[in-house]
Coordinates of C-alpha atoms and ligand atoms in Angstrom, one line a residue:
M1 CA 121.3 19.8 -106.1
T2 CA 124.7 19.5 -104.5
N3 CA 123.2 17.5 -101.7
K4 CA 121.5 15.1 -104.1
R5 CA 124.8 14.6 -106.0
W6 CA 126.6 13.8 -102.7
T7 CA 123.9 11.3 -101.8
I8 CA 124.2 9.6 -105.1
S9 CA 128.0 9.5 -104.9
L10 CA 127.8 8.1 -101.4
I11 CA 125.3 5.4 -102.5
V12 CA 127.6 4.5 -105.5
L13 CA 130.6 4.4 -103.2
F14 CA 128.7 2.2 -100.7
F15 CA 127.8 -0.3 -103.4
L16 CA 131.3 -0.2 -104.8
F17 CA 132.6 -0.9 -101.2
L18 CA 130.1 -3.8 -100.9
Y19 CA 131.2 -5.2 -104.2
V20 CA 134.9 -5.1 -103.2
L21 CA 134.2 -6.5 -99.8
F22 CA 132.2 -9.4 -101.3
H23 CA 135.0 -10.3 -103.6
F24 CA 137.6 -10.0 -100.9
V25 CA 135.6 -12.3 -98.6
A26 CA 135.1 -14.8 -101.5
A27 CA 138.7 -14.7 -102.5
T28 CA 139.8 -15.2 -98.8
Q29 CA 137.4 -18.2 -98.5
E30 CA 138.7 -19.7 -101.7
M31 CA 142.3 -19.3 -100.5
E32 CA 141.4 -21.0 -97.2
R33 CA 139.8 -23.9 -99.0
T34 CA 142.9 -24.3 -101.2
V35 CA 145.2 -24.2 -98.2
E36 CA 143.0 -26.8 -96.4
K37 CA 143.0 -29.0 -99.5
L38 CA 146.8 -28.8 -99.6
K39 CA 147.1 -29.6 -96.0
Q40 CA 144.8 -32.6 -96.4
T41 CA 146.9 -33.9 -99.4
A42 CA 150.1 -33.5 -97.3
R43 CA 148.5 -35.3 -94.4
A44 CA 147.3 -38.1 -96.7
E45 CA 150.7 -38.4 -98.2
K46 CA 152.3 -38.5 -94.8
T47 CA 150.0 -41.2 -93.6
A48 CA 149.6 -43.1 -96.9
P49 CA 150.5 -46.8 -96.5
H50 CA 154.1 -47.6 -97.3
F51 CA 154.6 -50.8 -99.3
V52 CA 158.0 -52.3 -100.2
L53 CA 158.4 -54.2 -103.5
I54 CA 161.5 -56.5 -103.5
S55 CA 162.6 -57.7 -106.9
Q56 CA 165.1 -60.3 -108.0
E57 CA 167.4 -57.8 -109.7
F58 CA 167.0 -54.0 -109.5
D59 CA 167.7 -53.0 -113.1
N60 CA 166.5 -56.1 -114.9
P61 CA 164.1 -54.9 -117.7
Y62 CA 161.5 -57.5 -116.6
W63 CA 161.5 -56.2 -113.1
R64 CA 161.4 -52.6 -114.3
K65 CA 158.0 -53.4 -115.9
V66 CA 156.8 -54.9 -112.6
E67 CA 157.9 -51.7 -110.9
K68 CA 156.1 -49.5 -113.5
G69 CA 152.8 -51.4 -112.8
A70 CA 153.2 -51.1 -109.1
K71 CA 153.9 -47.4 -109.2
A72 CA 150.9 -46.8 -111.5
A73 CA 148.7 -48.6 -108.9
A74 CA 150.4 -46.6 -106.1
K75 CA 149.3 -43.4 -107.8
Q76 CA 145.8 -44.6 -108.4
Y77 CA 145.2 -45.9 -104.8
R78 CA 147.3 -43.1 -103.1
V79 CA 149.8 -45.4 -101.4
N80 CA 153.6 -45.3 -101.5
V81 CA 155.6 -48.1 -103.1
E82 CA 159.3 -48.4 -102.5
Y83 CA 160.9 -50.5 -105.2
I84 CA 164.2 -52.2 -104.1
G85 CA 166.3 -55.2 -105.1
P86 CA 169.9 -56.4 -105.3
L87 CA 172.0 -55.0 -108.1
R88 CA 172.8 -58.6 -109.3
T89 CA 170.6 -61.5 -108.4
N90 CA 171.6 -62.7 -105.0
V91 CA 169.4 -64.7 -102.6
D92 CA 171.2 -63.6 -99.5
E93 CA 170.9 -59.9 -100.4
Q94 CA 167.2 -60.3 -101.1
V95 CA 166.8 -62.0 -97.7
K96 CA 168.5 -59.0 -96.1
L97 CA 166.2 -56.6 -97.9
L98 CA 163.2 -58.6 -96.6
E99 CA 164.6 -58.6 -93.1
K100 CA 165.0 -54.8 -93.3
A101 CA 161.5 -54.3 -94.5
I102 CA 160.2 -56.4 -91.6
A103 CA 162.3 -54.4 -89.1
S104 CA 161.1 -51.1 -90.4
R105 CA 157.5 -52.2 -89.9
V106 CA 156.2 -51.2 -93.4
D107 CA 152.5 -51.5 -94.1
G108 CA 152.9 -54.3 -96.7
I109 CA 155.6 -56.4 -98.4
I110 CA 155.4 -57.6 -102.0
V111 CA 158.3 -60.0 -102.6
Q112 CA 159.6 -62.5 -105.1
S113 CA 160.4 -65.7 -103.3
L114 CA 163.5 -67.0 -104.8
N115 CA 164.3 -69.8 -102.4
D116 CA 161.5 -71.5 -100.4
A117 CA 163.6 -72.6 -97.5
K118 CA 165.1 -69.1 -96.9
F119 CA 162.0 -67.0 -97.6
T120 CA 159.2 -69.0 -96.0
P121 CA 160.3 -68.5 -92.3
L122 CA 160.9 -64.8 -93.0
I123 CA 157.5 -64.4 -94.7
N124 CA 155.9 -66.1 -91.7
K125 CA 157.8 -63.8 -89.3
A126 CA 156.4 -60.8 -91.1
I127 CA 152.9 -62.2 -90.9
A128 CA 153.4 -62.9 -87.2
R129 CA 154.2 -59.2 -86.8
N130 CA 151.1 -58.2 -88.6
I131 CA 152.8 -57.1 -91.8
P132 CA 150.9 -58.5 -94.8
V133 CA 153.0 -60.2 -97.5
I134 CA 152.1 -60.9 -101.1
T135 CA 154.4 -63.0 -103.2
I136 CA 155.0 -61.9 -106.8
D137 CA 156.4 -63.7 -109.9
T138 CA 157.6 -66.6 -107.8
D139 CA 155.6 -68.1 -105.0
A140 CA 156.4 -69.4 -101.5
P141 CA 153.4 -71.8 -101.4
K142 CA 154.2 -73.3 -98.0
S143 CA 154.4 -69.9 -96.3
K144 CA 151.6 -67.9 -94.7
R145 CA 151.7 -65.2 -97.4
L146 CA 148.3 -63.7 -98.2
A147 CA 148.3 -64.3 -101.9
Y148 CA 150.5 -65.0 -104.9
V149 CA 150.3 -62.7 -107.9
G150 CA 152.0 -63.9 -111.2
T151 CA 152.1 -66.4 -113.9
N152 CA 150.9 -70.0 -113.6
N153 CA 154.4 -71.2 -114.2
F154 CA 153.6 -74.9 -114.9
E155 CA 151.1 -73.9 -117.6
A156 CA 153.6 -71.3 -119.0
G157 CA 156.2 -74.1 -119.3
Q158 CA 153.6 -76.2 -121.1
L159 CA 152.9 -73.3 -123.4
L160 CA 156.6 -73.1 -124.3
G161 CA 156.6 -76.9 -124.9
K162 CA 153.6 -76.5 -127.2
A163 CA 155.2 -73.6 -129.0
V164 CA 158.3 -75.8 -129.8
A165 CA 156.3 -78.9 -130.7
S166 CA 154.1 -77.0 -133.2
R167 CA 156.9 -75.0 -134.8
V168 CA 159.6 -77.6 -135.5
S169 CA 159.5 -80.6 -137.7
G170 CA 161.2 -84.0 -137.7
S171 CA 163.5 -85.3 -134.9
N172 CA 165.0 -82.6 -132.7
K173 CA 167.4 -82.6 -129.7
I174 CA 166.7 -79.8 -127.3
G175 CA 169.1 -77.8 -125.0
V176 CA 167.4 -75.9 -122.1
I177 CA 168.7 -72.9 -120.2
I178 CA 166.8 -72.1 -116.9
G179 CA 167.3 -68.9 -114.9
S180 CA 167.8 -70.5 -111.5
E181 CA 168.1 -73.9 -110.0
T182 CA 166.3 -73.1 -106.7
S183 CA 163.5 -70.8 -107.7
E184 CA 160.0 -72.3 -107.9
N185 CA 159.0 -70.5 -111.0
Q186 CA 161.9 -71.9 -113.1
Q187 CA 161.4 -75.4 -111.8
L188 CA 157.6 -75.3 -112.6
R189 CA 158.3 -74.0 -116.1
L190 CA 160.8 -76.7 -116.7
Q191 CA 158.4 -79.4 -115.4
G192 CA 155.6 -78.0 -117.6
F193 CA 157.9 -77.9 -120.6
Q194 CA 159.1 -81.4 -120.1
S195 CA 155.5 -82.7 -119.7
I196 CA 154.7 -81.6 -123.2
I197 CA 158.0 -82.7 -124.8
A198 CA 157.4 -86.2 -123.2
Q199 CA 154.3 -86.5 -125.4
H200 CA 156.4 -86.1 -128.6
P201 CA 158.8 -89.0 -129.3
S202 CA 160.6 -87.1 -132.0
L203 CA 161.6 -84.5 -129.4
S204 CA 164.0 -84.9 -126.5
V205 CA 165.8 -82.7 -123.9
V206 CA 169.5 -83.6 -124.0
A207 CA 171.1 -80.9 -121.9
L208 CA 170.2 -78.4 -119.1
S209 CA 172.1 -75.5 -117.7
V210 CA 171.6 -72.5 -115.5
S211 CA 172.0 -68.8 -116.5
N212 CA 171.6 -67.2 -113.1
I213 CA 169.3 -64.8 -115.1
S214 CA 172.3 -63.2 -116.8
R215 CA 172.4 -62.9 -120.6
F216 CA 176.2 -63.4 -120.5
Q217 CA 176.0 -66.6 -118.4
A218 CA 173.2 -67.8 -120.7
S219 CA 175.5 -67.2 -123.7
I220 CA 178.5 -69.0 -122.0
Q221 CA 176.3 -72.0 -121.0
A222 CA 174.6 -72.2 -124.4
E223 CA 178.0 -72.1 -126.1
K224 CA 179.4 -74.9 -123.9
M225 CA 176.2 -76.9 -124.5
L226 CA 176.4 -76.6 -128.3
L227 CA 180.0 -77.6 -128.3
T228 CA 179.3 -80.7 -126.1
H229 CA 176.1 -81.6 -128.0
P230 CA 176.6 -80.5 -131.6
D231 CA 173.4 -82.4 -132.6
I232 CA 171.2 -80.0 -130.6
T233 CA 168.8 -78.3 -133.1
V234 CA 166.5 -76.4 -130.7
M235 CA 167.4 -74.3 -127.7
V236 CA 164.9 -72.8 -125.1
G237 CA 165.4 -70.4 -122.3
T238 CA 163.0 -70.0 -119.4
S239 CA 163.9 -66.6 -117.9
A240 CA 163.8 -63.1 -119.5
L241 CA 167.4 -62.8 -120.8
D242 CA 168.1 -66.4 -121.7
A243 CA 167.0 -66.3 -125.3
I244 CA 169.1 -63.3 -126.1
G245 CA 172.1 -65.0 -124.5
I246 CA 171.5 -68.2 -126.5
L247 CA 171.3 -66.0 -129.7
M248 CA 174.7 -64.5 -128.8
A249 CA 176.1 -68.1 -128.5
T250 CA 174.7 -69.2 -131.9
K251 CA 176.2 -66.2 -133.5
N252 CA 179.6 -66.9 -131.9
L253 CA 179.5 -70.5 -133.1
D254 CA 178.0 -69.7 -136.5
R255 CA 175.0 -71.9 -135.8
D256 CA 172.1 -70.0 -137.3
D257 CA 170.4 -73.3 -137.9
I258 CA 169.5 -73.5 -134.2
K259 CA 165.8 -72.7 -133.5
I260 CA 165.6 -70.5 -130.4
F261 CA 162.5 -70.1 -128.1
G262 CA 162.5 -67.9 -125.1
F263 CA 160.5 -66.2 -122.3
D264 CA 159.2 -62.6 -121.9
D265 CA 159.0 -59.6 -124.1
V266 CA 162.2 -57.7 -123.5
E267 CA 162.9 -55.4 -126.5
E268 CA 165.9 -57.4 -127.8
T269 CA 163.8 -60.6 -127.9
L270 CA 161.0 -59.0 -129.8
D271 CA 163.5 -57.4 -132.2
A272 CA 165.1 -60.8 -132.8
I273 CA 161.7 -62.4 -133.5
Q274 CA 161.0 -59.6 -136.0
Q275 CA 164.4 -60.4 -137.7
G276 CA 163.6 -64.1 -137.7
K277 CA 166.5 -65.0 -135.3
I278 CA 164.3 -66.1 -132.4
V279 CA 161.3 -68.3 -133.3
A280 CA 158.9 -67.5 -130.4
T281 CA 158.6 -66.3 -126.8
V282 CA 156.2 -66.9 -124.0
I283 CA 155.3 -63.5 -122.7
Q284 CA 154.2 -62.8 -119.1
K285 CA 152.5 -59.7 -117.9
P286 CA 155.0 -58.1 -115.4
Y287 CA 153.2 -54.7 -115.5
D288 CA 149.9 -56.4 -114.5
M289 CA 151.7 -58.3 -111.7
G290 CA 153.0 -55.1 -110.2
F291 CA 149.7 -53.3 -110.5
S292 CA 147.6 -56.2 -109.2
A293 CA 149.8 -56.9 -106.2
V294 CA 149.5 -53.3 -105.0
K295 CA 145.8 -53.2 -105.7
L296 CA 145.3 -56.5 -103.7
M297 CA 147.4 -55.2 -100.8
V298 CA 145.2 -52.0 -100.7
E299 CA 142.1 -54.2 -100.7
H300 CA 143.5 -56.3 -97.9
L301 CA 144.2 -53.2 -95.8
E302 CA 140.5 -52.2 -96.4
D303 CA 139.5 -55.5 -94.9
K304 CA 138.3 -57.0 -98.2
S305 CA 139.0 -60.6 -98.7
I306 CA 141.5 -61.4 -101.5
A307 CA 142.1 -64.6 -103.5
N308 CA 144.9 -66.9 -102.5
E309 CA 146.3 -67.0 -106.0
Y310 CA 146.0 -64.4 -108.7
F311 CA 147.3 -65.6 -112.1
T312 CA 148.2 -63.1 -114.7
A313 CA 148.0 -63.9 -118.4
T314 CA 150.6 -65.5 -120.7
E315 CA 150.7 -65.5 -124.5
I316 CA 152.9 -66.8 -127.3
V317 CA 154.5 -64.1 -129.5
D318 CA 156.1 -65.1 -132.8
A319 CA 156.6 -63.5 -136.2
T320 CA 152.8 -63.5 -136.8
N321 CA 152.0 -61.1 -133.9
V322 CA 155.3 -59.5 -132.8
E323 CA 154.4 -56.2 -134.4
Q324 CA 151.3 -55.7 -132.4
E325 CA 153.2 -56.8 -129.3
G326 CA 156.0 -54.3 -129.9
T327 CA 153.6 -51.4 -129.9
K328 CA 151.8 -52.4 -126.7
Ligands
BGC1 C1 161.1 -64.5 -114.4 C2 161.7 -63.8 -113.3 C3 163.2 -63.4 -113.5 C4 163.4 -62.8 -114.8 C5 164.9 -62.6 -115.0 C6 161.5 -63.8 -115.7 O1 161.1 -64.7 -116.8 O2 159.7 -64.6 -114.3 O3 161.6 -64.6 -112.1 O4 163.6 -62.6 -112.5 O5 162.8 -63.6 -115.9 O6 165.3 -62.0 -116.2

């Protein structure tokens, strides 16, 4: 009897031991798998391609949206995107950042090309060193860049022209503020805008100034313009902070009769549209630009062929659709 009990106890103990051993082995294997996975992630992060995105102005709200899109794509495609740009718009600083990116042999450069003559040779130098370059927001069409991602700027200028022509009545003199004299996107927007205004004899552009993409400069220039041409009744701005600057000027001069049209969907512009202080704005898709540029760069590294130009959407926002736009 005692022997039988011993035998049963031993068998129970044996199975208990087997059970514990089984769990121990299973837990050890699970741990090894987790460690291996972590190592793989660390290895992947270490070797993940490193792209640099060079903006016109680091903290500009428009460029922050481009950055957001690029970072979202970086997460999705497991690459690293380093977002850089001058504190205040400055072509020479932007050129230096591009030179630095080339010297550090990054895996891809996404750059706004502010000035064709300065950027084209550098973009070609990067390509010669096997560093792929995609232009964003503003193209360098004569360079060997792989692709351009951004607005069709001539058409966007036309959209602005149509927005004005369809929303004002009678004879109107127009003052225009552009972001930059040298950048291709601003020139194309201006040409597109003028091509539409030329079709309307009751409308004429009587003054043109440059804001250097600063709302304060836009305001100063708009004020000067309105003082020199008091008969101006419509003012348009073709870069993201111009309309807000123009609005500051009309407030200073007590000219709330001026009809203001702008570009982009920065918060203050949308608020002013809601309050009836800005008539309409042409919005671009900076988030999509950032996202698509990174996606295309990844596809290029995977040896897929990518289009030469990739146009993102534009749209008119006015009092009729500003609420939906604000919640996007
Ligand atoms: C333009 C950018 C510019 C930004 C400045 C946008 O409309 O597309 O080139 O940097 O305005 O605020």
